[in-house]
Structures are given as structure tokens and as C-alpha cells.
Tab-separated table of C-alpha atoms and ligand atoms in Angstrom:
chain	number	residue	atom	x	y	z
A	1	UNK	CA	86.616	99.060	120.723
A	2	UNK	CA	88.705	99.310	117.622
A	3	UNK	CA	85.457	99.387	115.578
A	4	UNK	CA	84.171	102.072	117.653
A	5	UNK	CA	87.365	104.018	117.432
A	6	UNK	CA	87.037	103.852	113.601
A	7	UNK	CA	83.511	105.241	113.689
A	8	UNK	CA	84.605	108.052	116.030
A	9	UNK	CA	87.456	108.999	113.618
A	10	UNK	CA	85.046	109.027	110.730
A	11	UNK	CA	82.734	111.147	112.768
A	12	UNK	CA	85.579	113.567	113.576
A	13	UNK	CA	87.003	113.484	110.096
A	14	UNK	CA	87.119	117.178	109.354
A	15	UNK	CA	88.639	118.060	112.666
A	16	UNK	CA	91.328	115.460	112.185
A	17	UNK	CA	91.836	116.695	108.619
A	18	UNK	CA	92.486	120.230	109.974
A	19	UNK	CA	94.975	118.888	112.614
A	20	UNK	CA	96.906	116.884	110.078
A	21	UNK	CA	97.087	119.902	107.729
A	22	UNK	CA	98.205	122.251	110.412
A	23	UNK	CA	100.445	120.080	112.567
A	24	UNK	CA	102.016	117.841	109.858
A	25	UNK	CA	101.701	120.164	106.909
A	26	UNK	CA	99.824	117.572	104.899
A	27	UNK	CA	97.977	118.641	101.732
A	28	UNK	CA	94.197	117.979	101.834
A	29	UNK	CA	94.129	114.730	99.901
A	30	UNK	CA	97.151	113.338	101.823
A	31	UNK	CA	95.542	114.239	105.242
A	32	UNK	CA	92.280	112.597	104.211
A	33	UNK	CA	94.028	109.479	103.128
A	34	UNK	CA	95.909	109.353	106.459
A	35	UNK	CA	92.546	109.290	108.184
A	36	UNK	CA	91.234	106.592	105.970
A	37	UNK	CA	94.290	104.430	106.529
A	38	UNK	CA	93.848	104.772	110.359
A	39	UNK	CA	90.246	103.766	110.185
A	40	UNK	CA	91.254	100.828	107.870
A	41	UNK	CA	93.796	99.659	110.418
A	42	UNK	CA	91.270	99.608	113.172
A	43	UNK	CA	88.602	97.757	111.125
A	44	UNK	CA	91.162	95.233	109.620
A	45	UNK	CA	92.858	94.313	112.899
A	46	UNK	CA	89.466	93.879	114.598
A	47	UNK	CA	88.541	91.298	111.983
A	48	UNK	CA	91.928	89.558	112.030
A	49	UNK	CA	91.956	89.304	115.938
A	50	UNK	CA	88.442	87.733	115.788
A	51	UNK	CA	89.914	84.967	113.496
A	52	UNK	CA	93.102	84.529	115.628
A	53	UNK	CA	91.064	84.391	118.881
A	54	UNK	CA	89.705	80.923	117.950
A	55	UNK	CA	91.917	77.988	118.774
A	56	UNK	CA	92.980	76.115	115.546
A	57	UNK	CA	93.057	72.361	115.439
A	58	UNK	CA	96.787	71.426	114.484
A	59	UNK	CA	96.086	67.728	113.699
A	60	UNK	CA	92.930	65.506	114.035
A	61	UNK	CA	93.818	62.272	115.867
A	62	UNK	CA	91.424	59.909	117.780
A	63	UNK	CA	91.763	60.350	121.511
A	64	UNK	CA	93.611	63.682	121.642
A	65	UNK	CA	92.431	67.225	120.991
A	66	UNK	CA	95.331	69.250	119.518
A	67	UNK	CA	95.044	72.947	119.186
A	68	UNK	CA	97.119	76.060	118.913
A	69	UNK	CA	96.067	79.301	120.545
A	70	UNK	CA	97.729	82.691	121.025
A	71	UNK	CA	98.651	84.653	124.154
A	72	UNK	CA	99.631	88.358	124.484
A	73	UNK	CA	103.256	89.204	124.937
A	74	UNK	CA	102.834	91.616	127.852
A	75	UNK	CA	103.538	95.431	127.932
A	76	UNK	CA	105.076	97.076	124.815
A	77	UNK	CA	105.825	100.412	123.431
A	78	UNK	CA	104.768	101.904	120.138
A	79	UNK	CA	107.129	104.452	118.684
A	80	UNK	CA	105.944	106.259	115.518
A	81	UNK	CA	107.153	108.754	112.920
A	82	UNK	CA	105.586	112.160	112.137
A	83	UNK	CA	104.868	111.481	108.388
A	84	UNK	CA	101.723	109.374	108.921
A	85	UNK	CA	100.981	110.835	112.254
A	86	UNK	CA	97.531	109.335	112.645
A	87	UNK	CA	97.630	106.118	110.462
A	88	UNK	CA	101.087	104.588	111.410
A	89	UNK	CA	100.689	105.698	115.102
A	90	UNK	CA	97.205	103.979	115.077
A	91	UNK	CA	98.447	100.947	113.466
A	92	UNK	CA	101.358	100.513	115.819
A	93	UNK	CA	99.127	101.005	118.831
A	94	UNK	CA	95.856	99.237	117.977
A	95	UNK	CA	97.483	95.970	116.608
A	96	UNK	CA	99.206	95.112	119.882
A	97	UNK	CA	96.253	96.403	121.851
A	98	UNK	CA	93.616	94.262	120.136
A	99	UNK	CA	95.909	91.276	120.566
A	100	UNK	CA	95.532	91.684	124.366
A	101	UNK	CA	98.729	93.594	125.259
A	102	UNK	CA	99.156	96.923	127.169
A	103	UNK	CA	100.734	99.673	125.111
A	104	UNK	CA	102.710	102.677	125.794
A	105	UNK	CA	102.092	105.208	122.839
A	106	UNK	CA	105.125	107.429	121.947
A	107	UNK	CA	104.193	109.580	119.105
A	108	UNK	CA	106.815	111.712	117.163
A	109	UNK	CA	107.656	114.976	118.918
A	110	UNK	CA	106.555	116.801	115.783
A	111	UNK	CA	103.033	115.583	115.863
A	112	UNK	CA	102.069	115.271	119.593
A	113	UNK	CA	98.775	116.892	119.217
A	114	UNK	CA	97.542	114.302	116.745
A	115	UNK	CA	98.835	111.659	119.092
A	116	UNK	CA	96.942	113.044	122.072
A	117	UNK	CA	93.803	113.142	119.842
A	118	UNK	CA	94.181	109.586	118.948
A	119	UNK	CA	94.584	108.827	122.662
A	120	UNK	CA	91.331	110.599	123.377
A	121	UNK	CA	89.620	108.657	120.703
A	122	UNK	CA	90.773	105.381	121.980
A	123	UNK	CA	89.756	106.056	125.518
A	124	UNK	CA	86.370	107.221	124.313
A	125	UNK	CA	86.007	104.042	122.267
A	126	UNK	CA	86.318	102.087	125.731
A	127	UNK	CA	89.967	101.145	125.942
A	128	UNK	CA	90.247	100.436	129.681
A	129	UNK	CA	92.404	102.760	131.739
A	130	UNK	CA	95.873	101.210	132.314
A	131	UNK	CA	95.840	99.252	129.049
A	132	UNK	CA	96.986	102.235	127.025
A	133	UNK	CA	99.299	104.989	128.113
A	134	UNK	CA	100.209	108.308	126.224
A	135	UNK	CA	103.888	109.218	126.798
A	136	UNK	CA	104.994	111.942	124.496
A	137	UNK	CA	108.378	113.376	124.384
A	138	UNK	CA	111.683	113.504	122.452
A	139	UNK	CA	112.811	110.163	121.076
A	140	UNK	CA	116.280	110.193	122.361
A	141	UNK	CA	115.147	110.583	126.058
A	142	UNK	CA	111.630	109.144	126.337
A	143	UNK	CA	111.740	106.683	123.484
A	144	UNK	CA	115.211	105.329	124.397
A	145	UNK	CA	114.283	104.902	128.007
A	146	UNK	CA	111.201	102.888	127.226
A	147	UNK	CA	113.156	100.639	124.904
A	148	UNK	CA	115.668	100.094	127.527
A	149	UNK	CA	113.135	99.314	130.292
A	150	UNK	CA	113.244	95.678	131.416
A	151	UNK	CA	109.517	95.390	131.846
A	152	UNK	CA	108.908	95.924	128.129
A	153	UNK	CA	108.375	92.877	126.029
A	154	UNK	CA	108.001	94.373	122.708
A	155	UNK	CA	108.702	97.511	120.622
A	156	UNK	CA	106.615	98.413	117.561
A	157	UNK	CA	108.683	100.969	115.770
A	158	UNK	CA	108.473	102.996	112.429
A	159	UNK	CA	111.041	105.590	111.577
A	160	UNK	CA	114.428	106.170	110.298
A	161	UNK	CA	117.079	103.590	109.742
A	162	UNK	CA	119.488	105.116	112.372
A	163	UNK	CA	116.942	105.044	115.104
A	164	UNK	CA	115.648	101.569	113.975
A	165	UNK	CA	119.065	100.017	114.231
A	166	UNK	CA	119.708	101.516	117.574
A	167	UNK	CA	116.457	100.118	118.972
A	168	UNK	CA	117.122	96.760	117.359
A	169	UNK	CA	120.442	96.561	119.131
A	170	UNK	CA	119.290	97.877	122.422
A	171	UNK	CA	116.385	95.429	122.555
A	172	UNK	CA	118.865	92.609	121.988
A	173	UNK	CA	120.488	93.305	125.348
A	174	UNK	CA	119.038	91.320	128.207
A	175	UNK	CA	119.411	92.473	131.724
A	176	UNK	CA	119.363	90.291	134.875
A	177	UNK	CA	115.801	89.790	135.995
A	178	UNK	CA	114.314	90.592	132.572
A	179	UNK	CA	111.133	88.587	132.084
A	180	UNK	CA	111.234	87.844	128.384
A	181	UNK	CA	112.960	88.441	125.157
A	182	UNK	CA	112.097	91.701	123.649
A	183	UNK	CA	110.391	91.517	120.245
A	184	UNK	CA	111.086	94.328	117.794
A	185	UNK	CA	108.809	95.149	114.830
A	186	UNK	CA	111.062	97.490	112.869
A	187	UNK	CA	109.993	99.451	109.768
A	188	UNK	CA	112.553	101.845	108.367
A	189	UNK	CA	113.409	103.898	105.450
A	190	UNK	CA	113.739	103.376	101.601
A	191	UNK	CA	115.614	104.552	98.446
A	192	UNK	CA	112.742	103.435	96.135
A	193	UNK	CA	113.251	103.079	92.441
A	194	UNK	CA	110.953	103.084	89.400
A	195	UNK	CA	112.030	101.802	86.051
A	196	UNK	CA	110.752	103.256	82.855
A	197	UNK	CA	111.041	100.681	80.036
A	198	UNK	CA	111.622	101.693	76.409
A	199	UNK	CA	108.019	100.668	75.541
A	200	UNK	CA	106.249	102.343	78.571
A	201	UNK	CA	103.176	104.295	78.156
A	202	UNK	CA	104.576	107.698	78.922
A	203	UNK	CA	101.140	109.367	79.335
A	204	UNK	CA	100.588	107.192	82.430
A	205	UNK	CA	104.259	106.930	83.559
A	206	UNK	CA	104.878	110.637	83.805
A	207	UNK	CA	102.021	111.567	86.266
A	208	UNK	CA	102.617	108.338	88.262
A	209	UNK	CA	106.321	109.091	88.644
A	210	UNK	CA	105.601	112.716	89.448
A	211	UNK	CA	103.121	112.062	92.171
A	212	UNK	CA	105.204	109.151	93.636
A	213	UNK	CA	108.217	111.365	93.860
A	214	UNK	CA	106.669	114.702	95.037
A	215	UNK	CA	103.269	113.988	96.772
A	216	UNK	CA	103.433	115.240	100.305
A	217	UNK	CA	106.926	116.726	99.417
A	218	UNK	CA	108.440	113.342	99.010
A	219	UNK	CA	107.985	112.618	102.785
A	220	UNK	CA	106.778	109.166	102.536
A	221	UNK	CA	108.765	106.047	103.184
A	222	UNK	CA	107.480	104.701	99.887
A	223	UNK	CA	108.243	107.826	97.792
A	224	UNK	CA	110.258	107.508	94.571
A	225	UNK	CA	113.715	108.760	94.831
A	226	UNK	CA	115.544	106.999	91.950
A	227	UNK	CA	113.972	107.081	88.524
A	228	UNK	CA	115.655	104.587	86.193
A	229	UNK	CA	115.033	105.369	82.540
A	230	UNK	CA	115.912	102.940	79.644
A	231	UNK	CA	118.293	104.409	76.969
A	232	UNK	CA	115.923	104.661	73.985
A	233	UNK	CA	113.193	106.530	75.752
A	234	UNK	CA	115.478	108.487	78.108
A	235	UNK	CA	115.631	111.823	76.342
A	236	UNK	CA	111.926	112.122	75.333
A	237	UNK	CA	110.972	110.920	78.881
A	238	UNK	CA	113.256	113.395	80.749
A	239	UNK	CA	112.165	116.422	78.567
A	240	UNK	CA	108.437	115.702	79.208
A	241	UNK	CA	108.868	114.824	82.776
A	242	UNK	CA	110.813	117.992	83.734
A	243	UNK	CA	108.256	120.110	81.791
A	244	UNK	CA	105.440	118.533	83.838
A	245	UNK	CA	107.265	119.228	87.071
A	246	UNK	CA	106.986	122.906	86.448
A	247	UNK	CA	103.234	122.634	86.906
A	248	UNK	CA	103.327	121.164	90.540
A	249	UNK	CA	101.540	123.412	92.892
A	250	UNK	CA	103.956	124.246	95.875
A	251	UNK	CA	102.848	126.290	98.841
A	252	UNK	CA	100.587	126.490	101.862
A	253	UNK	CA	99.009	123.046	102.554
A	254	UNK	CA	96.002	124.715	104.016
A	255	UNK	CA	94.993	125.624	100.504
A	256	UNK	CA	93.318	122.885	98.515
A	257	UNK	CA	95.218	121.866	95.549
A	258	UNK	CA	98.705	122.040	97.081
A	259	UNK	CA	100.803	119.101	96.237
A	260	UNK	CA	104.114	120.135	97.696
A	261	UNK	CA	103.815	121.752	101.102
A	262	UNK	CA	106.689	122.551	103.529
A	263	UNK	CA	108.937	119.743	105.014
A	264	UNK	CA	108.363	118.850	108.496
A	265	UNK	CA	110.809	121.161	110.383
A	266	UNK	CA	113.977	123.268	110.207
A	267	UNK	CA	116.249	120.248	110.744
A	268	UNK	CA	114.569	118.417	107.839
A	269	UNK	CA	115.014	121.405	105.683
A	270	UNK	CA	118.718	121.890	106.502
A	271	UNK	CA	119.470	118.169	105.862
A	272	UNK	CA	117.627	118.130	102.631
A	273	UNK	CA	119.276	121.428	101.396
A	274	UNK	CA	122.691	119.725	102.361
A	275	UNK	CA	121.919	116.810	100.160
A	276	UNK	CA	120.838	119.126	97.213
A	277	UNK	CA	124.180	120.842	97.570
A	278	UNK	CA	125.890	117.435	97.419
A	279	UNK	CA	123.751	116.635	94.337
A	280	UNK	CA	124.948	119.682	92.512
A	281	UNK	CA	128.548	118.631	93.100
A	282	UNK	CA	128.033	115.146	91.860
A	283	UNK	CA	125.352	115.285	89.141
A	284	UNK	CA	123.479	117.836	86.998
A	285	UNK	CA	120.575	119.763	88.235
A	286	UNK	CA	117.874	119.427	85.614
A	287	UNK	CA	115.087	121.252	87.437
A	288	UNK	CA	114.290	123.281	90.541
A	289	UNK	CA	110.894	124.676	91.085
A	290	UNK	CA	110.154	127.739	93.108
A	291	UNK	CA	108.810	127.745	96.682
A	292	UNK	CA	107.841	130.275	99.288
A	293	UNK	CA	110.730	131.550	101.426
A	294	UNK	CA	108.665	132.037	104.655
A	295	UNK	CA	108.495	128.513	105.985
A	296	UNK	CA	110.461	125.101	105.712
A	297	UNK	CA	109.868	124.812	101.951
A	298	UNK	CA	112.071	122.938	99.564
A	299	UNK	CA	111.296	123.351	95.810
A	300	UNK	CA	110.862	120.097	93.817
A	301	UNK	CA	114.337	119.294	92.630
A	302	UNK	CA	115.519	116.874	89.851
A	303	UNK	CA	119.082	115.633	89.149
A	304	UNK	CA	120.120	113.967	85.860
A	305	UNK	CA	123.453	112.121	85.152
A	306	UNK	CA	123.252	110.442	88.560
A	307	UNK	CA	125.459	107.600	88.904
A	308	UNK	CA	124.639	104.620	91.236
A	309	UNK	CA	127.629	105.383	93.509
A	310	UNK	CA	126.590	109.002	94.082
A	311	UNK	CA	125.396	109.941	97.557
A	312	UNK	CA	122.060	111.190	96.188
A	313	UNK	CA	121.638	107.780	94.622
A	314	UNK	CA	122.125	105.840	97.921
A	315	UNK	CA	121.004	107.889	100.737
A	316	UNK	CA	117.368	108.312	101.677
A	317	UNK	CA	116.309	111.933	101.062
A	318	UNK	CA	113.100	112.653	102.995
A	319	UNK	CA	111.966	115.484	100.760
A	320	UNK	CA	111.065	116.446	97.091
A	321	UNK	CA	114.329	115.565	95.492
A	322	UNK	CA	114.593	113.010	92.713
A	323	UNK	CA	117.648	111.345	91.087
A	324	UNK	CA	117.364	110.201	87.368
A	325	UNK	CA	119.580	107.365	86.360
A	326	UNK	CA	120.048	106.047	82.794
A	327	UNK	CA	120.155	102.289	82.027
A	328	UNK	CA	121.196	100.705	78.706
A	329	UNK	CA	119.250	97.532	79.202
A	330	UNK	CA	116.483	96.064	81.448
A	331	UNK	CA	119.192	93.909	83.082
A	332	UNK	CA	121.088	96.930	84.070
A	333	UNK	CA	118.057	98.617	85.407
A	334	UNK	CA	117.202	95.702	87.585
A	335	UNK	CA	120.851	95.584	88.931
A	336	UNK	CA	120.434	99.328	89.792
A	337	UNK	CA	117.202	98.765	91.656
A	338	UNK	CA	118.548	95.767	93.698
A	339	UNK	CA	121.913	97.562	94.318
A	340	UNK	CA	120.315	99.514	97.205
A	341	UNK	CA	120.840	98.816	100.890
A	342	UNK	CA	117.193	99.275	101.229
A	343	UNK	CA	114.301	97.191	99.810
A	344	UNK	CA	110.996	98.919	100.550
A	345	UNK	CA	109.046	99.867	97.303
A	346	UNK	CA	109.834	99.734	93.613
A	347	UNK	CA	108.131	99.662	90.313
A	348	UNK	CA	108.364	99.172	86.556
A	349	UNK	CA	106.376	100.926	83.630
A	350	UNK	CA	106.495	98.534	80.662
A	351	UNK	CA	104.139	97.178	78.017
A	352	UNK	CA	106.076	93.932	77.667
A	353	UNK	CA	104.505	90.930	79.502
A	354	UNK	CA	107.985	89.265	79.695
A	355	UNK	CA	109.539	92.343	81.274
A	356	UNK	CA	106.623	92.545	83.734
A	357	UNK	CA	107.038	88.887	84.671
A	358	UNK	CA	110.816	89.186	85.084
A	359	UNK	CA	110.237	92.156	87.414
A	360	UNK	CA	107.982	90.038	89.722
A	361	UNK	CA	110.762	87.533	90.003
A	362	UNK	CA	113.853	89.758	90.144
A	363	UNK	CA	112.983	93.033	91.651
A	364	UNK	CA	113.734	92.452	95.332
A	365	UNK	CA	111.546	94.932	97.182
A	366	UNK	CA	108.883	94.621	99.901
A	367	UNK	CA	106.175	96.271	97.735
A	368	UNK	CA	106.476	96.073	93.976
A	369	UNK	CA	104.107	98.125	91.698
A	370	UNK	CA	103.743	97.512	87.991
A	371	UNK	CA	102.291	100.078	85.647
A	372	UNK	CA	101.305	102.437	88.422
A	373	UNK	CA	102.626	104.741	91.104
A	374	UNK	CA	104.638	103.283	93.928
A	375	UNK	CA	102.988	104.992	96.879
A	376	UNK	CA	99.584	104.761	98.430
A	377	UNK	CA	99.373	101.245	99.907
A	378	UNK	CA	95.927	100.230	101.129
A	379	UNK	CA	95.417	98.205	104.287
A	380	UNK	CA	94.895	94.463	103.629
A	381	UNK	CA	94.972	95.038	99.722
A	382	UNK	CA	98.682	95.973	99.880
A	383	UNK	CA	100.346	94.650	102.998
A	384	UNK	CA	103.106	97.146	103.557
A	385	UNK	CA	106.754	96.826	104.625
A	386	UNK	CA	110.228	96.024	103.286
A	387	UNK	CA	113.444	94.040	104.103
A	388	UNK	CA	117.223	94.594	103.912
A	389	UNK	CA	117.776	97.939	105.734
A	390	UNK	CA	114.036	98.837	105.202
A	391	UNK	CA	112.831	96.498	107.882
A	392	UNK	CA	112.315	93.125	109.367
A	393	UNK	CA	109.865	91.757	106.795
A	394	UNK	CA	106.739	92.461	108.892
A	395	UNK	CA	103.735	93.626	106.838
A	396	UNK	CA	101.639	96.270	108.338
A	397	UNK	CA	98.023	95.937	107.419
A	398	UNK	CA	98.749	92.298	106.203
A	399	UNK	CA	97.422	89.015	107.389
A	400	UNK	CA	99.764	87.629	110.138
A	401	UNK	CA	100.705	91.136	111.357
A	402	UNK	CA	99.063	90.566	114.753
A	403	UNK	CA	101.123	87.447	115.348
A	404	UNK	CA	103.995	89.763	115.926
A	405	UNK	CA	102.412	90.749	119.289
A	406	UNK	CA	101.486	87.237	120.451
A	407	UNK	CA	103.090	84.089	121.598
A	408	UNK	CA	101.777	80.803	120.165
A	409	UNK	CA	100.753	78.118	122.689
A	410	UNK	CA	100.059	74.497	121.725
A	411	UNK	CA	97.585	72.476	123.881
A	412	UNK	CA	97.168	68.667	123.793
A	413	UNK	CA	94.307	67.081	125.771
A	414	UNK	CA	93.723	63.348	126.316
A	415	UNK	CA	90.036	62.940	125.531
A	416	UNK	CA	89.851	59.151	126.130
A	417	UNK	CA	88.808	59.536	129.737
A	418	UNK	CA	86.037	57.331	131.206
A	419	UNK	CA	83.865	59.974	132.593
A	420	UNK	CA	83.968	63.467	133.879
A	421	UNK	CA	83.677	64.729	137.321
A	422	UNK	CA	80.226	66.287	137.818
A	423	UNK	CA	80.068	70.037	137.415
A	424	UNK	CA	80.508	72.096	140.646
A	425	UNK	CA	77.336	73.562	142.202
A	426	UNK	CA	77.554	77.296	141.743
B	1	LIG	P1	112.803	109.070	113.358
B	1	LIG	O1	113.527	107.796	113.402
B	1	LIG	O2	113.484	110.243	113.480
B	1	LIG	O3	111.781	109.020	114.675
B	1	LIG	C1	110.745	107.980	114.730
B	1	LIG	C2	110.312	107.860	116.109
B	1	LIG	O4	111.542	107.380	116.924
B	1	LIG	C3	109.913	109.072	116.802
B	1	LIG	O5	108.887	109.019	117.533
B	1	LIG	C4	111.183	109.571	117.596
B	1	LIG	O6	110.821	110.449	118.680
B	1	LIG	C5	111.678	108.140	118.021
B	1	LIG	N1	113.061	108.162	118.510
B	1	LIG	C6	114.071	108.967	118.029
B	1	LIG	N2	115.136	108.507	118.491
B	1	LIG	C7	115.043	107.553	119.341
B	1	LIG	C8	115.730	106.702	120.239
B	1	LIG	N3	117.011	106.883	120.346
B	1	LIG	N4	115.199	105.675	120.863
B	1	LIG	C9	113.837	105.542	120.706
B	1	LIG	N5	113.039	106.250	119.967
B	1	LIG	C10	113.572	107.241	119.229
B	1	LIG	O7	111.915	109.059	112.123
B	1	LIG	P2	110.987	110.258	111.601
B	1	LIG	O8	111.791	111.463	111.283
B	1	LIG	O9	109.960	110.587	112.629
B	1	LIG	O10	110.276	109.585	110.330
B	1	LIG	C11	110.863	109.489	109.024
B	1	LIG	C12	111.591	108.096	108.816
B	1	LIG	O11	110.540	107.097	108.924
B	1	LIG	C13	112.097	107.979	107.382
B	1	LIG	O12	113.242	107.442	107.442
B	1	LIG	C14	110.953	107.065	106.758
B	1	LIG	O13	111.408	106.322	105.713
B	1	LIG	C15	110.663	106.137	107.847
B	1	LIG	N6	109.330	105.586	107.722
B	1	LIG	C16	109.200	104.260	107.393
B	1	LIG	C17	107.997	103.617	107.130
B	1	LIG	C18	107.863	102.119	106.775
B	1	LIG	O14	106.713	101.667	106.862
B	1	LIG	N7	108.925	101.473	106.438
B	1	LIG	C19	106.708	104.554	107.094
B	1	LIG	C20	106.908	105.837	107.455
B	1	LIG	C21	108.204	106.339	107.740
B	2	LIG	MG1	113.360	112.407	113.144
């Protein structure tokens, strides 16, 4: 069924693209990537479940057959964000579904039409009535009520830290008569950093940093929001980087070529503008682009002289706003990266093998990217997810993800019997 759903999405690719552009404000290339990721989730989890479906021998001993198998957890709820309205929603729904659970799909209120379209696709691909339910609505009412319900045995959540922590807490309360402990798969925000080393190749680092910070108006959990530049290269880098930002196309996402479209809604716009005002108080505005005034647009904005204790260096800003910090040494840069409450994505541009090796050992983030941009994880190739206040350490699109929605069972059978009863006549 998942493979059929993937085929259906590919067949309806242009229509889905249009929906993603119109409902979520995604630029073309981002919309198409969202669809590819949804397709990949379906195909990858189908392959993984085929493997998991076979009992595994735990130990070979004479006289006893010892295996481990998996069994579904029950009924669960998938609660998704609006920023990957097809891919993340699909991943959160099809993983527990293919593992044999019943799933209640709760899309983000901002992208309900895309959620409904995914529901149609899954039904058309053969998901039986009753195994999957579509329950749109506002998170605080519908989402919260579903999480609280005592018949729910798991919650697959991706979204903000505030909501994630609430769900984590609520799911930990057991009510009398509740059948099982609620499992929570919880993926939250980030405050992602990229280090530019003194010997970095700036011709590569500048476009990579630019796209990581401002692609889809910075509305990715993986987006770059703290750019940490080493002392010797700082002035050259910042000058070239800011100049390059002036060339970012801002405007209507329905136009091909737009990189920065609007942010998702008026609430988001207001919140981001508030954080920009805060940034102006604590740091120095180095660049602010221009943007249309008729819509929820935020111009790409860059602050320099940002210090690690500034609000704009600590809080997730889900928009096209970048803080640039200066570090004297690589040690200091590493400390800055790890000083965050979040641990989602991070990266380093360097030409020193020693620095690259150190980064692998010392930069504590869920997804580390070396000499490349820090967004755009691909299913299976880059299992995605963070820890600390970014999540529980589960990896979407990674091996082992489906195990979150299953209980392991061990079976031991004495096979030293002296004969079997004859098979029953049918
Ligand atoms: P959000 O937390 O506002 O909403 C996420 C979902 O939770 C929505 O479906 C919403 O309706 C629901 N919800 C809201 N309040 C609820 C409650 N009290 N109980 C149950 N459900 C509730 O997040 P938003 O604005 O949709 O997405 C942006 C956030 O998601 C950012 O913080 C971003 O970093 C994070 N995110 C994390 C990812 C990751 O893989 N770690 C990937 C994509 C986004
Ligand atoms: Mg929200």
C-alpha cells in the first residue's frame, strides 16, 4: 500500500506541487523536494517493514528455537507541522501504519488541504477503512484531546519545542484503566550553527550558508540561524556574504526562482518581527533586504556582533533571520555550537582534515554536515533528528525508526519433542 501511495504521489506530482506552493507558500524547488521526501518515506518504510516482519533468531542452541518478533502498539496519533506539510505528515503517518498500527492523522491547521489530499491518496492506495482517520483541527483542542485520550498508545509528533514538551508531559500521566504506557516520538526545533574556519573555501561556503539560512524563508527545522566565523576570515567573509544576500529573490512563491516567499501566517510574521526588533536592541543590523508589503513577508535579515547570550543567538527564529558570531579559535567556535539548548543540525566549512575530524568528535548535534549546506536531509542517506531540546534521539528516515511503533516479543520453543500431532483435517 505504501508503494502504491508513492506511485500515486508521483503521478499527481504537479497537482501536489501547486498545493504546496499555494497552501504553504513553498518555492517551486522546495515544494518538489517535499513531494520527493514523502515518496521516499513511503518506499523506505515499506522496505524496512519487510525486513522487520521476519522473526530473527536470537541465539542458535540445540533443542530450542529462540526468536524475536515485533507486534504493533495499537492506536496512535500523528501530529505534524506545516513546514513540510506533505513529507513530515506522510512520514509520521505511514511509519506506524506500515508497522500494523491504527493511526489518527492530525495535520497542522495551516496546511489542512494537503493533509486531506494525503488521506485521499492513502485510501486510494488501499489502506483499509478504520485503520487510518483524518482529524483536522486546531492543535490546542483537537491535538491536545487526542494526546490525552486513554485509548491512545503512541504519539508521533514533530513541531515546536513548547508543544513537544507539553505532549511529552501529558503522555507521561497514566489514568486508571489505561491499557499501556504512551510512547512519544518527539522531534522539535533547533538553533543550528555553521562554523566558517579560517581556511574555508569561501566560494563554496557563501552560497551554502546563504541557502541554509534563507531557503524557504528559513522555515526549516534544520535552517542555519547561527553563523560562527573565525577571526582571521571574519571581515572578508561578512563583506562577501552580505553582498551576496542582496541578490536573493524575495516574493511570490508561485513565481519560479523565488527563494524567499512569505512566512506561514500573521502570527509567525508578528513573532519574527518582534525578534528582529529585539536583535536591533542587542546586536548590529548588517543587512535587511526588501520584501513585498502585501502579504506575510519578512525580508532576509542579518545581524552581526551577536553575543552568545543574546536572545537572537538562543531562541529559535522560524524565519529568514541570521545571527553572525565571531570566534577567536576553533575551540571557541565549538563551545559556541554546543552551548545551545538545542542539538539538531550543525556544520563546519574547513580545509583542515584535523578540524574536520575534531568536528565529528566534538560537535554534538543530531545531523552534522561538513563542507556543505546544513539542510536537505535525504531519507535513508541522512537519518534525520536531534537530541537535547531538539528531540528524543529518534531518526526519521533511518534504520530502526519503525521500532518506535512496535513492541518486541521473544519466543522460545522446545523443539525436542518426540513427534507432532497429525494435522487437523480441513
Ligand atoms: P507547532 O508546535 O505549533 O505545531 C505542530 C503540531 O502540533 C500542529 O499540528 C499543531 O496543531 C499541533 N499542536 C499545537 N498545540 C498542540 C497541543 N497543545 N497539543 C497537541 N498538539 C498541538 O509547530 P509548527 O509551527 O507547526 O512547526 C514549526 C516547528 O516545528 C518549529 O519549531 C520547527 O523547528 C519544528 N520542526 C521540527 C522538525 C524536526 O524534525 N525536528 C521538522 C520540522 C519542524
Ligand atoms: Mg504553530
